[in-house]
Amino acid sequence: MLKTLFFSIWFFLHPVHVTLTSIDYIPEIDSFKVFVRMYFDDFLRDYKLDGNEIKDKEFSTTDALYINMMQKYLAEKVIIKVNDKQLSGKIQNMNLADNEISMNLEYGASKKPKTVSVKSLIMTRLYNDMSNMILVKINDFEEGVKLTSDMTEQSFKIK
């Protein structure tokens, strides 16, 4: 239900500055599946703040160079800690359509997550009205939060 609400809001909000990050724990493989969606034009502006530049016509979702570049960007902008241990993610696939870029990542995990901390710095230096919508789902626990330029991190206690 909460996931549906986030997706519904997602499509409605641009030009409001918003991203969506969904974090789902998969106990069978002891890892997290993470989905990130943002507007591509906003991403290009944010990426440029660090002295980088990509022309949107050059960007390819299947080119290893751009996959690695996006993976590095997300590693710096989306920090996920489980039981106080920072996880690293690997992009499984990436899609760009209608000015929206979506990525599916896999993060390794420790068994039995008790706490999850999520920090999202996506575009927080770029826009004062930035809304990074975060949804965490672990077993029967599901909670969402809106992170902003002023509040970039949230911790969740898993019951």
PDB file of C-alpha atoms in Angstrom:
ATOM      1  CA  MET A   1       0.000   0.000   0.000  1.00  0.00           C
ATOM      2  CA  LEU A   2       2.703   2.488   1.009  1.00  0.00           C
ATOM      3  CA  LYS A   3       4.732   1.572  -2.077  1.00  0.00           C
ATOM      4  CA  THR A   4       1.734   2.273  -4.331  1.00  0.00           C
ATOM      5  CA  LEU A   5       1.245   5.657  -2.690  1.00  0.00           C
ATOM      6  CA  PHE A   6       4.899   6.608  -3.268  1.00  0.00           C
ATOM      7  CA  PHE A   7       4.730   5.611  -6.936  1.00  0.00           C
ATOM      8  CA  SER A   8       1.497   7.540  -7.411  1.00  0.00           C
ATOM      9  CA  ILE A   9       2.985  10.661  -5.868  1.00  0.00           C
ATOM     10  CA  TRP A  10       6.149  10.187  -7.902  1.00  0.00           C
ATOM     11  CA  PHE A  11       4.575  10.728 -11.306  1.00  0.00           C
ATOM     12  CA  PHE A  12       2.525  13.659 -10.111  1.00  0.00           C
ATOM     13  CA  LEU A  13       5.256  15.862  -8.622  1.00  0.00           C
ATOM     14  CA  HIS A  14       7.796  17.053 -11.247  1.00  0.00           C
ATOM     15  CA  PRO A  15       8.845  19.961 -11.461  1.00  0.00           C
ATOM     16  CA  VAL A  16       8.968  19.491  -7.704  1.00  0.00           C
ATOM     17  CA  HIS A  17      12.355  17.997  -6.962  1.00  0.00           C
ATOM     18  CA  VAL A  18      11.840  14.414  -5.852  1.00  0.00           C
ATOM     19  CA  THR A  19      13.521  11.003  -5.913  1.00  0.00           C
ATOM     20  CA  LEU A  20      12.294   7.603  -4.851  1.00  0.00           C
ATOM     21  CA  THR A  21      14.392   4.936  -3.155  1.00  0.00           C
ATOM     22  CA  SER A  22      12.862   1.611  -2.224  1.00  0.00           C
ATOM     23  CA  ILE A  23      14.884  -0.780  -0.046  1.00  0.00           C
ATOM     24  CA  ASP A  24      13.613  -4.368   0.182  1.00  0.00           C
ATOM     25  CA  TYR A  25      15.288  -7.079   2.244  1.00  0.00           C
ATOM     26  CA  ILE A  26      15.306 -10.504   0.569  1.00  0.00           C
ATOM     27  CA  PRO A  27      16.018 -13.035   3.344  1.00  0.00           C
ATOM     28  CA  GLU A  28      16.411 -16.011   0.963  1.00  0.00           C
ATOM     29  CA  ILE A  29      19.561 -14.462  -0.519  1.00  0.00           C
ATOM     30  CA  ASP A  30      20.481 -12.359   2.530  1.00  0.00           C
ATOM     31  CA  SER A  31      20.658  -9.146   0.537  1.00  0.00           C
ATOM     32  CA  PHE A  32      18.813  -5.940  -0.176  1.00  0.00           C
ATOM     33  CA  LYS A  33      17.215  -5.070  -3.497  1.00  0.00           C
ATOM     34  CA  VAL A  34      17.244  -1.310  -3.924  1.00  0.00           C
ATOM     35  CA  PHE A  35      15.334   0.657  -6.524  1.00  0.00           C
ATOM     36  CA  VAL A  36      16.211   4.305  -7.217  1.00  0.00           C
ATOM     37  CA  ARG A  37      14.315   6.636  -9.543  1.00  0.00           C
ATOM     38  CA  MET A  38      15.029  10.292 -10.247  1.00  0.00           C
ATOM     39  CA  TYR A  39      14.574  12.818 -12.989  1.00  0.00           C
ATOM     40  CA  PHE A  40      17.494  12.649 -15.387  1.00  0.00           C
ATOM     41  CA  ASP A  41      17.768  16.418 -15.950  1.00  0.00           C
ATOM     42  CA  ASP A  42      18.025  16.939 -12.173  1.00  0.00           C
ATOM     43  CA  PHE A  43      20.656  14.199 -11.932  1.00  0.00           C
ATOM     44  CA  LEU A  44      22.754  15.905 -14.653  1.00  0.00           C
ATOM     45  CA  ARG A  45      22.666  19.196 -12.706  1.00  0.00           C
ATOM     46  CA  ASP A  46      23.638  17.460  -9.460  1.00  0.00           C
ATOM     47  CA  TYR A  47      26.421  15.488 -11.116  1.00  0.00           C
ATOM     48  CA  LYS A  48      27.811  18.719 -12.588  1.00  0.00           C
ATOM     49  CA  LEU A  49      28.187  20.254  -9.087  1.00  0.00           C
ATOM     50  CA  ASP A  50      31.189  17.982  -8.490  1.00  0.00           C
ATOM     51  CA  GLY A  51      32.896  19.192 -11.667  1.00  0.00           C
ATOM     52  CA  ASN A  52      31.620  16.329 -13.813  1.00  0.00           C
ATOM     53  CA  GLU A  53      29.669  16.681 -16.997  1.00  0.00           C
ATOM     54  CA  ILE A  54      27.687  14.364 -19.207  1.00  0.00           C
ATOM     55  CA  LYS A  55      25.783  15.333 -22.259  1.00  0.00           C
ATOM     56  CA  ASP A  56      22.410  13.628 -22.065  1.00  0.00           C
ATOM     57  CA  LYS A  57      22.724  12.507 -25.692  1.00  0.00           C
ATOM     58  CA  GLU A  58      25.935  10.588 -24.817  1.00  0.00           C
ATOM     59  CA  PHE A  59      24.516   8.766 -21.794  1.00  0.00           C
ATOM     60  CA  SER A  60      23.860   5.056 -22.250  1.00  0.00           C
ATOM     61  CA  THR A  61      22.229   2.769 -19.699  1.00  0.00           C
ATOM     62  CA  THR A  62      24.092  -0.246 -21.088  1.00  0.00           C
ATOM     63  CA  ASP A  63      27.606   1.213 -21.401  1.00  0.00           C
ATOM     64  CA  ALA A  64      29.921   0.012 -18.591  1.00  0.00           C
ATOM     65  CA  LEU A  65      31.463   3.493 -18.327  1.00  0.00           C
ATOM     66  CA  TYR A  66      28.098   5.082 -17.473  1.00  0.00           C
ATOM     67  CA  ILE A  67      27.004   2.197 -15.249  1.00  0.00           C
ATOM     68  CA  ASN A  68      30.218   2.575 -13.212  1.00  0.00           C
ATOM     69  CA  MET A  69      29.795   6.355 -13.129  1.00  0.00           C
ATOM     70  CA  MET A  70      26.232   6.036 -11.821  1.00  0.00           C
ATOM     71  CA  GLN A  71      27.277   3.367  -9.313  1.00  0.00           C
ATOM     72  CA  LYS A  72      29.952   5.722  -7.939  1.00  0.00           C
ATOM     73  CA  TYR A  73      27.455   8.604  -7.811  1.00  0.00           C
ATOM     74  CA  LEU A  74      24.935   6.493  -5.876  1.00  0.00           C
ATOM     75  CA  ALA A  75      27.641   5.173  -3.509  1.00  0.00           C
ATOM     76  CA  GLU A  76      28.366   8.783  -2.533  1.00  0.00           C
ATOM     77  CA  LYS A  77      24.741   9.913  -2.393  1.00  0.00           C
ATOM     78  CA  VAL A  78      22.813   6.964  -0.912  1.00  0.00           C
ATOM     79  CA  ILE A  79      24.428   5.493   2.180  1.00  0.00           C
ATOM     80  CA  ILE A  80      22.761   2.431   3.667  1.00  0.00           C
ATOM     81  CA  LYS A  81      23.910   0.980   6.967  1.00  0.00           C
ATOM     82  CA  VAL A  82      22.544  -2.230   8.449  1.00  0.00           C
ATOM     83  CA  ASN A  83      23.357  -3.024  12.080  1.00  0.00           C
ATOM     84  CA  ASP A  84      25.870  -0.109  11.933  1.00  0.00           C
ATOM     85  CA  LYS A  85      27.728  -1.646   8.964  1.00  0.00           C
ATOM     86  CA  GLN A  86      27.800   0.338   5.717  1.00  0.00           C
ATOM     87  CA  LEU A  87      26.765  -1.703   2.693  1.00  0.00           C
ATOM     88  CA  SER A  88      27.883  -1.272  -0.891  1.00  0.00           C
ATOM     89  CA  GLY A  89      25.653  -1.786  -3.874  1.00  0.00           C
ATOM     90  CA  LYS A  90      26.039  -2.916  -7.431  1.00  0.00           C
ATOM     91  CA  ILE A  91      23.785  -1.793 -10.260  1.00  0.00           C
ATOM     92  CA  GLN A  92      21.910  -4.723 -11.764  1.00  0.00           C
ATOM     93  CA  ASN A  93      20.189  -2.682 -14.472  1.00  0.00           C
ATOM     94  CA  MET A  94      19.425   0.876 -15.433  1.00  0.00           C
ATOM     95  CA  ASN A  95      16.657   2.374 -17.572  1.00  0.00           C
ATOM     96  CA  LEU A  96      16.202   5.878 -18.972  1.00  0.00           C
ATOM     97  CA  ALA A  97      12.826   6.871 -20.412  1.00  0.00           C
ATOM     98  CA  ASP A  98      10.763  10.061 -20.441  1.00  0.00           C
ATOM     99  CA  ASN A  99      13.410  11.995 -18.476  1.00  0.00           C
ATOM    100  CA  GLU A 100      13.332   9.437 -15.630  1.00  0.00           C
ATOM    101  CA  ILE A 101      16.298   7.260 -14.791  1.00  0.00           C
ATOM    102  CA  SER A 102      15.622   4.101 -12.783  1.00  0.00           C
ATOM    103  CA  MET A 103      18.183   1.748 -11.328  1.00  0.00           C
ATOM    104  CA  ASN A 104      17.947  -1.609  -9.619  1.00  0.00           C
ATOM    105  CA  LEU A 105      20.827  -2.365  -7.282  1.00  0.00           C
ATOM    106  CA  GLU A 106      21.763  -5.245  -5.035  1.00  0.00           C
ATOM    107  CA  TYR A 107      23.370  -4.657  -1.648  1.00  0.00           C
ATOM    108  CA  GLY A 108      24.882  -7.452   0.424  1.00  0.00           C
ATOM    109  CA  ALA A 109      23.746  -7.616   4.019  1.00  0.00           C
ATOM    110  CA  SER A 110      24.363  -9.049   7.420  1.00  0.00           C
ATOM    111  CA  LYS A 111      21.855 -11.576   8.659  1.00  0.00           C
ATOM    112  CA  LYS A 112      18.900 -10.513  10.745  1.00  0.00           C
ATOM    113  CA  PRO A 113      18.792  -6.726  10.207  1.00  0.00           C
ATOM    114  CA  LYS A 114      17.922  -5.026  13.485  1.00  0.00           C
ATOM    115  CA  THR A 115      18.595  -1.431  12.448  1.00  0.00           C
ATOM    116  CA  VAL A 116      18.732   0.238   9.065  1.00  0.00           C
ATOM    117  CA  SER A 117      20.035   3.748   8.554  1.00  0.00           C
ATOM    118  CA  VAL A 118      19.524   5.517   5.244  1.00  0.00           C
ATOM    119  CA  LYS A 119      21.211   8.742   4.251  1.00  0.00           C
ATOM    120  CA  SER A 120      20.245  10.354   0.958  1.00  0.00           C
ATOM    121  CA  LEU A 121      22.267  13.271  -0.355  1.00  0.00           C
ATOM    122  CA  ILE A 122      20.812  13.141  -3.866  1.00  0.00           C
ATOM    123  CA  MET A 123      20.455  16.733  -5.031  1.00  0.00           C
ATOM    124  CA  THR A 124      20.385  18.127  -1.481  1.00  0.00           C
ATOM    125  CA  ARG A 125      23.052  20.705  -2.381  1.00  0.00           C
ATOM    126  CA  LEU A 126      21.180  21.596  -5.539  1.00  0.00           C
ATOM    127  CA  TYR A 127      17.616  22.210  -4.340  1.00  0.00           C
ATOM    128  CA  ASN A 128      16.333  23.542  -1.024  1.00  0.00           C
ATOM    129  CA  ASP A 129      12.970  21.879  -1.658  1.00  0.00           C
ATOM    130  CA  MET A 130      14.461  18.445  -2.389  1.00  0.00           C
ATOM    131  CA  SER A 131      12.345  15.467  -1.322  1.00  0.00           C
ATOM    132  CA  ASN A 132      14.059  12.088  -1.260  1.00  0.00           C
ATOM    133  CA  MET A 133      11.291   9.594  -0.605  1.00  0.00           C
ATOM    134  CA  ILE A 134      12.597   6.453   1.121  1.00  0.00           C
ATOM    135  CA  LEU A 135      10.695   3.207   1.620  1.00  0.00           C
ATOM    136  CA  VAL A 136      12.207   0.420   3.740  1.00  0.00           C
ATOM    137  CA  LYS A 137      10.645  -3.058   3.737  1.00  0.00           C
ATOM    138  CA  ILE A 138      12.086  -5.867   5.843  1.00  0.00           C
ATOM    139  CA  ASN A 139       9.901  -8.903   6.492  1.00  0.00           C
ATOM    140  CA  ASP A 140       6.726  -7.505   8.127  1.00  0.00           C
ATOM    141  CA  PHE A 141       8.284  -4.076   8.722  1.00  0.00           C
ATOM    142  CA  GLU A 142       7.447  -1.370   6.180  1.00  0.00           C
ATOM    143  CA  GLU A 143       8.019   2.318   6.712  1.00  0.00           C
ATOM    144  CA  GLY A 144       8.467   5.357   4.527  1.00  0.00           C
ATOM    145  CA  VAL A 145      10.042   8.720   5.161  1.00  0.00           C
ATOM    146  CA  LYS A 146      10.710  11.922   3.277  1.00  0.00           C
ATOM    147  CA  LEU A 147      14.318  13.068   3.549  1.00  0.00           C
ATOM    148  CA  THR A 148      15.063  16.685   2.682  1.00  0.00           C
ATOM    149  CA  SER A 149      17.991  19.052   2.293  1.00  0.00           C
ATOM    150  CA  ASP A 150      17.677  19.779   6.031  1.00  0.00           C
ATOM    151  CA  MET A 151      17.060  16.184   7.166  1.00  0.00           C
ATOM    152  CA  THR A 152      19.197  13.812   5.092  1.00  0.00           C
ATOM    153  CA  GLU A 153      19.220  10.708   7.288  1.00  0.00           C
ATOM    154  CA  GLN A 154      16.769   8.403   9.036  1.00  0.00           C
ATOM    155  CA  SER A 155      17.283   5.297  11.146  1.00  0.00           C
ATOM    156  CA  PHE A 156      14.755   2.488  11.404  1.00  0.00           C
ATOM    157  CA  LYS A 157      14.472  -0.077  14.215  1.00  0.00           C
ATOM    158  CA  ILE A 158      13.269  -3.352  12.810  1.00  0.00           C
ATOM    159  CA  LYS A 159      10.826  -5.182  15.076  1.00  0.00           C
TER     160      LYS A 159
END
